[in-house]
Short mmCIF file of C-alpha atoms in Angstrom, two decimals:
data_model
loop_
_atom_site.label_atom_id
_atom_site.label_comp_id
_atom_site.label_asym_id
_atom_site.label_seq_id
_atom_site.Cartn_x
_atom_site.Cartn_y
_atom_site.Cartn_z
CA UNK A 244 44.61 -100.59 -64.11
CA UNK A 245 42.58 -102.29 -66.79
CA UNK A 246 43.02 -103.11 -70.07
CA UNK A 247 41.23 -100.49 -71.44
CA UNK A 248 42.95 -97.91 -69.64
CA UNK A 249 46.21 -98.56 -70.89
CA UNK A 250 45.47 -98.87 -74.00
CA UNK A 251 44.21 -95.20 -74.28
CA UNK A 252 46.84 -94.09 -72.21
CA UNK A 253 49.37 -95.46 -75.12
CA UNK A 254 47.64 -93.66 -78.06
CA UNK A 255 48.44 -90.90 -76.69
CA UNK A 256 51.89 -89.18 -77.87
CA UNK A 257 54.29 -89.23 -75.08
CA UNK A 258 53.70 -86.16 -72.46
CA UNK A 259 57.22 -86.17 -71.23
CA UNK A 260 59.62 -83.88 -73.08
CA UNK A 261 61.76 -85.48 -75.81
CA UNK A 262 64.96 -87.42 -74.64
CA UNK A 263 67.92 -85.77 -74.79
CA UNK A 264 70.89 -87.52 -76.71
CA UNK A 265 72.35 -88.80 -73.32
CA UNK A 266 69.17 -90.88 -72.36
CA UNK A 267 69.25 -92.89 -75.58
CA UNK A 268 72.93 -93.46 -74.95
CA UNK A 269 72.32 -96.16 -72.49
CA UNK A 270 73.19 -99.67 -73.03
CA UNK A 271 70.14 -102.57 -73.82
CA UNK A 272 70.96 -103.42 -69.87
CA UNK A 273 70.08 -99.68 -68.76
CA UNK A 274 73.31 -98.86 -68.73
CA UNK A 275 74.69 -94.86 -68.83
CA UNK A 276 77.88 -94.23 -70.26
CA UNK A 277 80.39 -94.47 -68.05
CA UNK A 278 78.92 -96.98 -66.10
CA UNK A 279 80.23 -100.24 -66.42
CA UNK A 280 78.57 -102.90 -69.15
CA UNK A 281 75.91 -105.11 -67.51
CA UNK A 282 75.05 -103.46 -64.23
CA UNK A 283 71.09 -103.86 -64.36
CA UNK A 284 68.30 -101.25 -62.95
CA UNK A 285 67.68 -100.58 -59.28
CA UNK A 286 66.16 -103.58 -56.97
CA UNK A 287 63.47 -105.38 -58.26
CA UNK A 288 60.60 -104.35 -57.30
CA UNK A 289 58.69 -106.98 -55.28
CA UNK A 290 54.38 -107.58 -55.36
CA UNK A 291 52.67 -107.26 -52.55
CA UNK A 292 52.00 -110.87 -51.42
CA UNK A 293 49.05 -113.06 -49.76
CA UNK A 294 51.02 -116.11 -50.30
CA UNK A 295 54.44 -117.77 -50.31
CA UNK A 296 57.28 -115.57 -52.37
CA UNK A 297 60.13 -117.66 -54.35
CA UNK A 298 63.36 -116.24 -55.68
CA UNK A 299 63.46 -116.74 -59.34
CA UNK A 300 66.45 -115.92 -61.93
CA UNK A 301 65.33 -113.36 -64.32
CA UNK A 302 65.33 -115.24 -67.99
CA UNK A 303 67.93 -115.18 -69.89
CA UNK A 304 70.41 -113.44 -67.49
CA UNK A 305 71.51 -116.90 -65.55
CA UNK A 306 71.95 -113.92 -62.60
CA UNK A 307 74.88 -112.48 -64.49
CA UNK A 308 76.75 -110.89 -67.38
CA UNK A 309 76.42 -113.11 -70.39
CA UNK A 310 77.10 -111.23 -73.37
CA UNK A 311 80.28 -111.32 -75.65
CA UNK A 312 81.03 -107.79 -75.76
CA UNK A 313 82.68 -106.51 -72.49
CA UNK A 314 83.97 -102.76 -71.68
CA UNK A 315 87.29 -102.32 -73.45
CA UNK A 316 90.51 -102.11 -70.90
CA UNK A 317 92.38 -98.73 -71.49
CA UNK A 318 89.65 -97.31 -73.51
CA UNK A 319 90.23 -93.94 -75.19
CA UNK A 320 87.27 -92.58 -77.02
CA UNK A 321 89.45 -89.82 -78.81
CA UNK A 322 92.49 -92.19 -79.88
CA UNK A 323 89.49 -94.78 -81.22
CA UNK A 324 87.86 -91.86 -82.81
CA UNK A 325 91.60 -90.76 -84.74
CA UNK A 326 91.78 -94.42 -85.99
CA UNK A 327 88.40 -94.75 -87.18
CA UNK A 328 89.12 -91.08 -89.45
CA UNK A 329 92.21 -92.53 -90.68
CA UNK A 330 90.57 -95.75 -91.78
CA UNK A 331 88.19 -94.25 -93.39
CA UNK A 332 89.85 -91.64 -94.83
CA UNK A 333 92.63 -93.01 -96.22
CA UNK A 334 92.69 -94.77 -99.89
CA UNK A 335 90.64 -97.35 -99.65
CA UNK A 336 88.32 -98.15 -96.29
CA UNK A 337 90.59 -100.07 -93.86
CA UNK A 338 87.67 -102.26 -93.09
CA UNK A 339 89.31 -104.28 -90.35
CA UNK A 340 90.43 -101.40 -88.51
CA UNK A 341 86.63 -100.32 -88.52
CA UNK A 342 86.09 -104.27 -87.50
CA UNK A 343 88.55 -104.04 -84.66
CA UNK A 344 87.09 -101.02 -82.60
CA UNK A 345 83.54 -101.26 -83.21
CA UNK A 346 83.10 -105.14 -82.00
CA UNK A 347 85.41 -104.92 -79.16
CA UNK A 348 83.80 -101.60 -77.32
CA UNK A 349 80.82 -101.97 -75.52
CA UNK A 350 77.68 -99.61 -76.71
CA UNK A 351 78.43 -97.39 -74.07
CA UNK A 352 82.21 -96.94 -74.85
CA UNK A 353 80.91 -96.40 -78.76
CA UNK A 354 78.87 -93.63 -78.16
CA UNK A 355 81.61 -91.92 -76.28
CA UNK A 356 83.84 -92.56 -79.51
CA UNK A 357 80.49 -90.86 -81.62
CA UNK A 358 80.60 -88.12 -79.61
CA UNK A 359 84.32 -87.79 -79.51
CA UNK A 360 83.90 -88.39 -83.40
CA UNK A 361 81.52 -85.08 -83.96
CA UNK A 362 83.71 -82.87 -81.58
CA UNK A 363 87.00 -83.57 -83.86
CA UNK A 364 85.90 -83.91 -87.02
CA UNK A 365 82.42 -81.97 -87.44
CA UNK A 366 80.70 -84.51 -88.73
CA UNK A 367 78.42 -87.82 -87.57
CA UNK A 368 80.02 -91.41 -87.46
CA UNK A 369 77.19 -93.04 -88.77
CA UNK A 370 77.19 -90.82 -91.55
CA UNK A 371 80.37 -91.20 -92.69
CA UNK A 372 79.84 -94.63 -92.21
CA UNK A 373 76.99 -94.33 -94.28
CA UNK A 374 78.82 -92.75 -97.07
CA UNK A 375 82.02 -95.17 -97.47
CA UNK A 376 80.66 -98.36 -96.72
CA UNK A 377 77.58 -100.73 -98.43
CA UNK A 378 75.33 -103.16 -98.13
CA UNK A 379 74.79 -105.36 -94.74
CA UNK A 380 77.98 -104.60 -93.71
CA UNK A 381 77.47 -100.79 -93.73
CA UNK A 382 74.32 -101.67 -91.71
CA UNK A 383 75.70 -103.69 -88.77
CA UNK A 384 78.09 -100.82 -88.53
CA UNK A 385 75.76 -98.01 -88.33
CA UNK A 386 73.68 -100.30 -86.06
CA UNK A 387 76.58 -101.05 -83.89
CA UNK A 388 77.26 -97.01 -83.23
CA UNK A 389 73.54 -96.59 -82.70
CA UNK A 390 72.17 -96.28 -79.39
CA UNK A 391 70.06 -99.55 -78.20
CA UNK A 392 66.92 -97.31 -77.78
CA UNK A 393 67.11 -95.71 -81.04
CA UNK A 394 68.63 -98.98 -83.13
CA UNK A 395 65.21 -100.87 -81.66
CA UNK A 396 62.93 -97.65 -82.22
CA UNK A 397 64.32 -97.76 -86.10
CA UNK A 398 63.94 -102.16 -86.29
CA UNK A 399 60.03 -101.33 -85.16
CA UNK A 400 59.87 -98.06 -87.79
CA UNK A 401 60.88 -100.71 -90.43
CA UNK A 402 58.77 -103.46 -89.59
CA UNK A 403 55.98 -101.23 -90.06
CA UNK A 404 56.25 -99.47 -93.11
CA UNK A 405 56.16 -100.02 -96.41
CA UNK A 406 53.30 -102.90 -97.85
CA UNK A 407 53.09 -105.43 -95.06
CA UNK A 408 54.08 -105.29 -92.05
CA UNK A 409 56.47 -107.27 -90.34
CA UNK A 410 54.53 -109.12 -87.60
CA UNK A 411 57.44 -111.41 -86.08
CA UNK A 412 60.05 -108.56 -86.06
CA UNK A 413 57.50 -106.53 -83.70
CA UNK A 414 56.59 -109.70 -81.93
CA UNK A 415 60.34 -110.50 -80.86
CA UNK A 416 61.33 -106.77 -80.13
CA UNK A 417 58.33 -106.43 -77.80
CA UNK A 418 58.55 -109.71 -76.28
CA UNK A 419 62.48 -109.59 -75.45
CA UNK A 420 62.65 -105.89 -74.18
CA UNK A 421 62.73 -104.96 -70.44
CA UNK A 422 60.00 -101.95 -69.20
CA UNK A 423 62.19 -99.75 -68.87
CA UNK A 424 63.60 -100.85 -72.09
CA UNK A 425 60.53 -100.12 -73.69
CA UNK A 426 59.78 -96.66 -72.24
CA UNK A 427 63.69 -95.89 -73.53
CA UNK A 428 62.46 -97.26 -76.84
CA UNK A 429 58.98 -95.19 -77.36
CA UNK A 430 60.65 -92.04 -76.09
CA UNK A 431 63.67 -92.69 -78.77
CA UNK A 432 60.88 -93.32 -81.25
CA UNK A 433 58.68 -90.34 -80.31
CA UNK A 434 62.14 -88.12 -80.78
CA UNK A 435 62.83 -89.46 -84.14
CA UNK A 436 59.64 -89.83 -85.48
CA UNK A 437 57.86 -87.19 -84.08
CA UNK A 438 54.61 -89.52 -83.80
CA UNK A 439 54.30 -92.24 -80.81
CA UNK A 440 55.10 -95.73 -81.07
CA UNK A 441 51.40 -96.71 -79.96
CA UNK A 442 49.36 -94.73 -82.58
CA UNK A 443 51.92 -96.72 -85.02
CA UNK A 444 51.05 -100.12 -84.03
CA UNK A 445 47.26 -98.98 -83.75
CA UNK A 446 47.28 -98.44 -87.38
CA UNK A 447 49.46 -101.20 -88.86
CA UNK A 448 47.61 -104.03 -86.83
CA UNK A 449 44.37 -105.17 -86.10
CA UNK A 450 42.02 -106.68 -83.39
CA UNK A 451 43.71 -108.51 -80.28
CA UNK A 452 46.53 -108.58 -81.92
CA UNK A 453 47.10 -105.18 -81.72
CA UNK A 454 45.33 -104.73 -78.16
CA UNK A 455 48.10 -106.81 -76.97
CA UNK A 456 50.86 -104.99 -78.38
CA UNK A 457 50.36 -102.20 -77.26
CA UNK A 458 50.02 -103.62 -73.90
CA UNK A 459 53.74 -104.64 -74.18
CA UNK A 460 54.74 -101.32 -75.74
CA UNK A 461 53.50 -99.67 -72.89
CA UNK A 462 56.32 -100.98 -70.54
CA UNK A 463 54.15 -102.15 -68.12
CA UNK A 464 55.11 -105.91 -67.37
CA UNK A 465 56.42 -106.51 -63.71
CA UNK A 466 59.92 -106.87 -63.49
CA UNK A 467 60.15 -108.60 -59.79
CA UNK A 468 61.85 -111.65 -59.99
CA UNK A 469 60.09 -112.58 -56.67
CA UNK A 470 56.97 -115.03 -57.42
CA UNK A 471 53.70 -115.87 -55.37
CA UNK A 472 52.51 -119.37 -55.79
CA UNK A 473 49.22 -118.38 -54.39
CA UNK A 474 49.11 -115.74 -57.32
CA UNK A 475 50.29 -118.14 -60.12
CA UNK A 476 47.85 -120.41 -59.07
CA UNK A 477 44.96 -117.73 -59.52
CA UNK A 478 46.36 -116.86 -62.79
CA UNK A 479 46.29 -120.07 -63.61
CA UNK A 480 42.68 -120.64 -63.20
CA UNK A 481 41.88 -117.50 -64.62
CA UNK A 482 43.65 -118.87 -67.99
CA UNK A 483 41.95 -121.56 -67.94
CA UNK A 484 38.22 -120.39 -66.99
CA UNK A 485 39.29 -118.10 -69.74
CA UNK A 486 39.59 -120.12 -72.52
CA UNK A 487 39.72 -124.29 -72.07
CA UNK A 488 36.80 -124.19 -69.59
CA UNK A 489 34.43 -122.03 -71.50
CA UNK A 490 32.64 -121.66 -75.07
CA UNK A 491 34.68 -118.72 -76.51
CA UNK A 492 37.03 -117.32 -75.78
CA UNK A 493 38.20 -114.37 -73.22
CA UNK A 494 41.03 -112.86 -75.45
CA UNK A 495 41.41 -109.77 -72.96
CA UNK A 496 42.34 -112.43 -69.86
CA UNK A 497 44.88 -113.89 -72.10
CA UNK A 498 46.64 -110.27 -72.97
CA UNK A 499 46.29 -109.04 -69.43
CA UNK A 500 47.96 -111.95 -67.72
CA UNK A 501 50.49 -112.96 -70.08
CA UNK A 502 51.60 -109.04 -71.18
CA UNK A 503 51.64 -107.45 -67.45
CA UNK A 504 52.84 -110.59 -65.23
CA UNK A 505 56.66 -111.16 -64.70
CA UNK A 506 58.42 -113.81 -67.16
CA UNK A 507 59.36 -115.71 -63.64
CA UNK A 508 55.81 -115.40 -62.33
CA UNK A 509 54.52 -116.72 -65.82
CA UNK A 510 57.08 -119.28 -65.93
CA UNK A 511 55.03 -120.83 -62.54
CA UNK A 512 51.73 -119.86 -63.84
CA UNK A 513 52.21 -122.39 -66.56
CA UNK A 514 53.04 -125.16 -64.67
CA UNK A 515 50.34 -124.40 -62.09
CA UNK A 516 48.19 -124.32 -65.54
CA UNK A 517 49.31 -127.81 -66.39
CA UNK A 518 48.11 -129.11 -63.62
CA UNK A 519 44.42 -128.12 -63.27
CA UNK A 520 43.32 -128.55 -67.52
CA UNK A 521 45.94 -131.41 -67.48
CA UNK A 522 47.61 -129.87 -70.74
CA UNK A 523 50.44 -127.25 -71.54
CA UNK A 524 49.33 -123.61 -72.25
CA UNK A 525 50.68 -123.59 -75.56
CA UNK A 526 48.60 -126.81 -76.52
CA UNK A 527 45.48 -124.42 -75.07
CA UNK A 528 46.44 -121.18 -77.16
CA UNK A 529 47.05 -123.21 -80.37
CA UNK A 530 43.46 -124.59 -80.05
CA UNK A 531 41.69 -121.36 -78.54
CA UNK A 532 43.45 -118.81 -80.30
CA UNK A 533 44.69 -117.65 -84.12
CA UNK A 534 46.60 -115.50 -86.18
CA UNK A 535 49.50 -113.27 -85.19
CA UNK A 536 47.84 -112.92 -81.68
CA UNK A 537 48.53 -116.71 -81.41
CA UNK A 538 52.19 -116.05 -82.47
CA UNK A 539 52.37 -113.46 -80.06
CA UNK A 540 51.14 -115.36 -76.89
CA UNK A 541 53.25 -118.11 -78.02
CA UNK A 542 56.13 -116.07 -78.25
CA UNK A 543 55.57 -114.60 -74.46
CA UNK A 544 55.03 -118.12 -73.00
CA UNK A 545 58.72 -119.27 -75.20
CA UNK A 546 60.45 -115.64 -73.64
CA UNK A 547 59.27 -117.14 -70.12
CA UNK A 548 60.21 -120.66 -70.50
CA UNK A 549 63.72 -119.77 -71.68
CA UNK A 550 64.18 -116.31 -73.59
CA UNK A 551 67.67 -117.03 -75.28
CA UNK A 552 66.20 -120.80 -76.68
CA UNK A 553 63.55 -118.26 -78.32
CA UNK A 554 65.97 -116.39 -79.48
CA UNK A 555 68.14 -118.96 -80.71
CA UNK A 556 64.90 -120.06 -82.80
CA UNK A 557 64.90 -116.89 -84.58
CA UNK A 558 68.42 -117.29 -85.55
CA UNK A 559 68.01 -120.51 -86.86
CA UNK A 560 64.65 -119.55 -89.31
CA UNK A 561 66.97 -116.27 -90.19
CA UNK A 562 69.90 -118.42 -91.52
CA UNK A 563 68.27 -121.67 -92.65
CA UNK A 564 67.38 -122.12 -96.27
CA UNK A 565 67.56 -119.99 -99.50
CA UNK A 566 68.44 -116.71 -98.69
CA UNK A 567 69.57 -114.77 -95.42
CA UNK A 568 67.04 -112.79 -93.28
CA UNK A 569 69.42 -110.25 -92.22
CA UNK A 570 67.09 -107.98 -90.86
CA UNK A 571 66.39 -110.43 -87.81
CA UNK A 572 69.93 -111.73 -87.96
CA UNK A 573 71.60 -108.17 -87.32
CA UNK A 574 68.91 -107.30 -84.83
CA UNK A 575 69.89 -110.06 -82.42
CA UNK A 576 73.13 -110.30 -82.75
CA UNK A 577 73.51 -106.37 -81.55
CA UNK A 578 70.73 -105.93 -79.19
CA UNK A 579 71.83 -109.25 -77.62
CA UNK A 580 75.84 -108.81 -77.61
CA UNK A 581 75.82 -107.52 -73.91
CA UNK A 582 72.52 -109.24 -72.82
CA UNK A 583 73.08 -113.13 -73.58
CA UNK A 584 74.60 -114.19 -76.73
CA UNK A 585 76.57 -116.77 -75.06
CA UNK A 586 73.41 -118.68 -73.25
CA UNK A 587 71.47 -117.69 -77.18
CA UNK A 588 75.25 -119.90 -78.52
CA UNK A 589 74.63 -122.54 -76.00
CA UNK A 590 70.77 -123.27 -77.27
CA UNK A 591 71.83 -123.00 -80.33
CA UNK A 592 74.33 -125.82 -80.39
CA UNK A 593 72.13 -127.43 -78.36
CA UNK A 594 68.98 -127.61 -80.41
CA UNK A 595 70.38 -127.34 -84.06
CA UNK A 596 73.93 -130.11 -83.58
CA UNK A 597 75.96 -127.73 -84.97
CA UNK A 598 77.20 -123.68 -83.67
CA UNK A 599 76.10 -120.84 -84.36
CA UNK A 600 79.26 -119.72 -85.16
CA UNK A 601 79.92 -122.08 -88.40
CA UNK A 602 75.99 -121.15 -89.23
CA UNK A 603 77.04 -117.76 -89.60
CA UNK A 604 79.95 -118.32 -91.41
CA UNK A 605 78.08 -120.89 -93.80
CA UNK A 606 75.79 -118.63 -94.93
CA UNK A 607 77.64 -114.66 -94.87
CA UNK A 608 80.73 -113.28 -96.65
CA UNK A 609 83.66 -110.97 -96.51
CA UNK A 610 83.66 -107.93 -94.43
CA UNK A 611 80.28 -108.86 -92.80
CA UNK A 612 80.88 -112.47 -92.13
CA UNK A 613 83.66 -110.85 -90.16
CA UNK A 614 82.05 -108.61 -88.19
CA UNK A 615 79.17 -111.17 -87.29
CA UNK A 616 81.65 -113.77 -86.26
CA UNK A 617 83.46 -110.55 -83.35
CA UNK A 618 80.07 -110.12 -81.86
CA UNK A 619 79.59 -114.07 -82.07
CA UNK A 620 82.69 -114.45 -79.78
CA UNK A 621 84.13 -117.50 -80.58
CA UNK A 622 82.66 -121.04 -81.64
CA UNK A 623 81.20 -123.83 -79.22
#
């Protein structure tokens, strides 16, 4: 399909009925609950092929489990849900109580403790933990007991409204989400807003900018993790007769190719690029391209080259310098605790000299330096 075609297919608002709470209770892997943390989607699918197919490892996955947060042994959603009441019920909030269960339960395990929660006590977790708790800590709590689908459907409401938008909090959510993440996420945001996630982007951004995003919120990128040279190597060309071996540019080639193909297929596609125009892609979309468009293509071609580095990037710029963007800094260290915070750790030593850990702790306090450090697992 072209790119015309999705893009009207994305305006529309979604035809399928409204998820029901159970579907947005899956884990940022595609997890259910119940099923165990970090068991990924079906077999990937694999392209038809005219050429030679390699094996790749899906990015930031290293081919296994690499988050901090693991399913809880000798979990018991109703005896977690009693000692969350009692903490906060009691005189005073007994914060570290609160700490205790919420970092060391996987999402899935913490939406059996909401449910639990509203069956006992009549009323929602979140909104109790609304009501007795403040500031960023009271928002990595109620983001921790929020399904992944719904927490990322509320990060993209925010980054929208208000004056401004903000460009690289959409750029990283739509960059670092699965497809099937991302139809999870626009039906989540269809059920809470009532209005879809494309017809939001459409009128918050502009130009190619926007074309391409809603590419990416359409869910549409291949997930195989099986490449074909003879395919990168078309790709390749394509980029290239696209943009370094023309006058103008062909925006639409760029957004096609680097929003639909696979991040393993990509990650060959660029080297295959190198070697015909003799330069590296993002050398070519700095000089062809502007803008937030540029950010975004630069951001796919850093997901493909190594997704937790990227991520470890956005770390850094959130907790260097005056002032704490805890926006981003909450948003990754949640959506990434069962995904690949330990590989995001192990960049992040490795390109900043010191850990992520002792960053965190340099730079938040008290009851939410606490609860950062849990889902940062440890230092390196």
């Amino acid at each position: 399909m072209g790119l015309p075609g999705l893009l009207h297919g994305l305006r529309r608002a979604p035809v399928r009925a409204p998820v029901e709470d159970s579907e947005l209770r899956r884990t940022q892997g595609g997890c259910s609950v119940g099923v165990r943390a970090g068991a990924g989607p079906g077999p990937p699918r694999s392209r038809p092929s005219g050429g030679a197919a390699l094996e790749a490892t899906e990015p930031g996955t290293n081919g296994g489990h690499r988050g901090t947060i693991h399913d809880y042994p000798g979990f018991s959603p109703s005896v977690d849900a009693e000692a969350i009441r009692k903490a906060i019920r009691g005189i005073g909030t007994e914060e570290k109580t609160l700490i205790s269960i919420l970092t060391e339960r996987t999402n899935a395990q913490r939406q059996l403790i909401v449910r639990e929660y509203q069956a006992a006590y009549g009323k929602e977790l979140k909104d109790d933990l609304k009501g007795d708790l403040s500031g960023h800590f009271k928002q990595l709590m109620v983001a921790l007991v929020t399904p992944p689908a719904v927490f990322d459907a509320k990060q993209l409401k925010k980054s929208m409204k208000g004056v401004g938008t903000s460009e690289q909090a959409l750029i990283e959510v739509l960059t670092t989400r699965t497809s099937r993440q991302m139809k999870e996420i626009a039906q989540a945001y269809y059920t809470v807003y009532k209005k879809s996630l494309g017809d939001d982007i459409s009128s918050e951004t502009s130009g190619d900018f926007r074309k391409a995003l809603l590419t990416l919120a359409d869910g549409r990128r291949d997930e195989s993790l099986k490449v074909d040279e003879h395919l990168a190597k078309k790709d390749a060309q394509i980029l290239y007769n696209a943009g370094e071996n023309r006058w103008g540019t062909d925006e639409d080639k760029f957004t096609e190719i680097l929003c639909l193909r696979s991040y393993p297929h990509l990650k060959l596609t660029f080297d295959e690029y190198r070697n015909i125009s003799q330069k590296d892609i993002e050398d070519s979309i700095k000089g062809e391209l502007s803008g937030h468009f540029e950010d975004l293509l630069l951001a796919i071609v850093h997901c493909a080259r190594n997704m937790p580095a990227f991520l470890a990037a956005r770390l850094h710029q959130a907790l260097k310098g005056a002032g704490t963007d805890e926006f981003t800094l909450n948003r990754i260290m949640v959506s990434r605790s069962e995904i690949d915070l330990l590989d995001i750790r192990a960049e992040f030593k490795k390109h900043y000299g010191y850990s992520l850990y002792s960053a965190i702790k340099s730079d938040t306090s008290g009851d939410y330096e606490l609860t950062l450090l849990k889902i940062c697992g440890g230092d390196d």
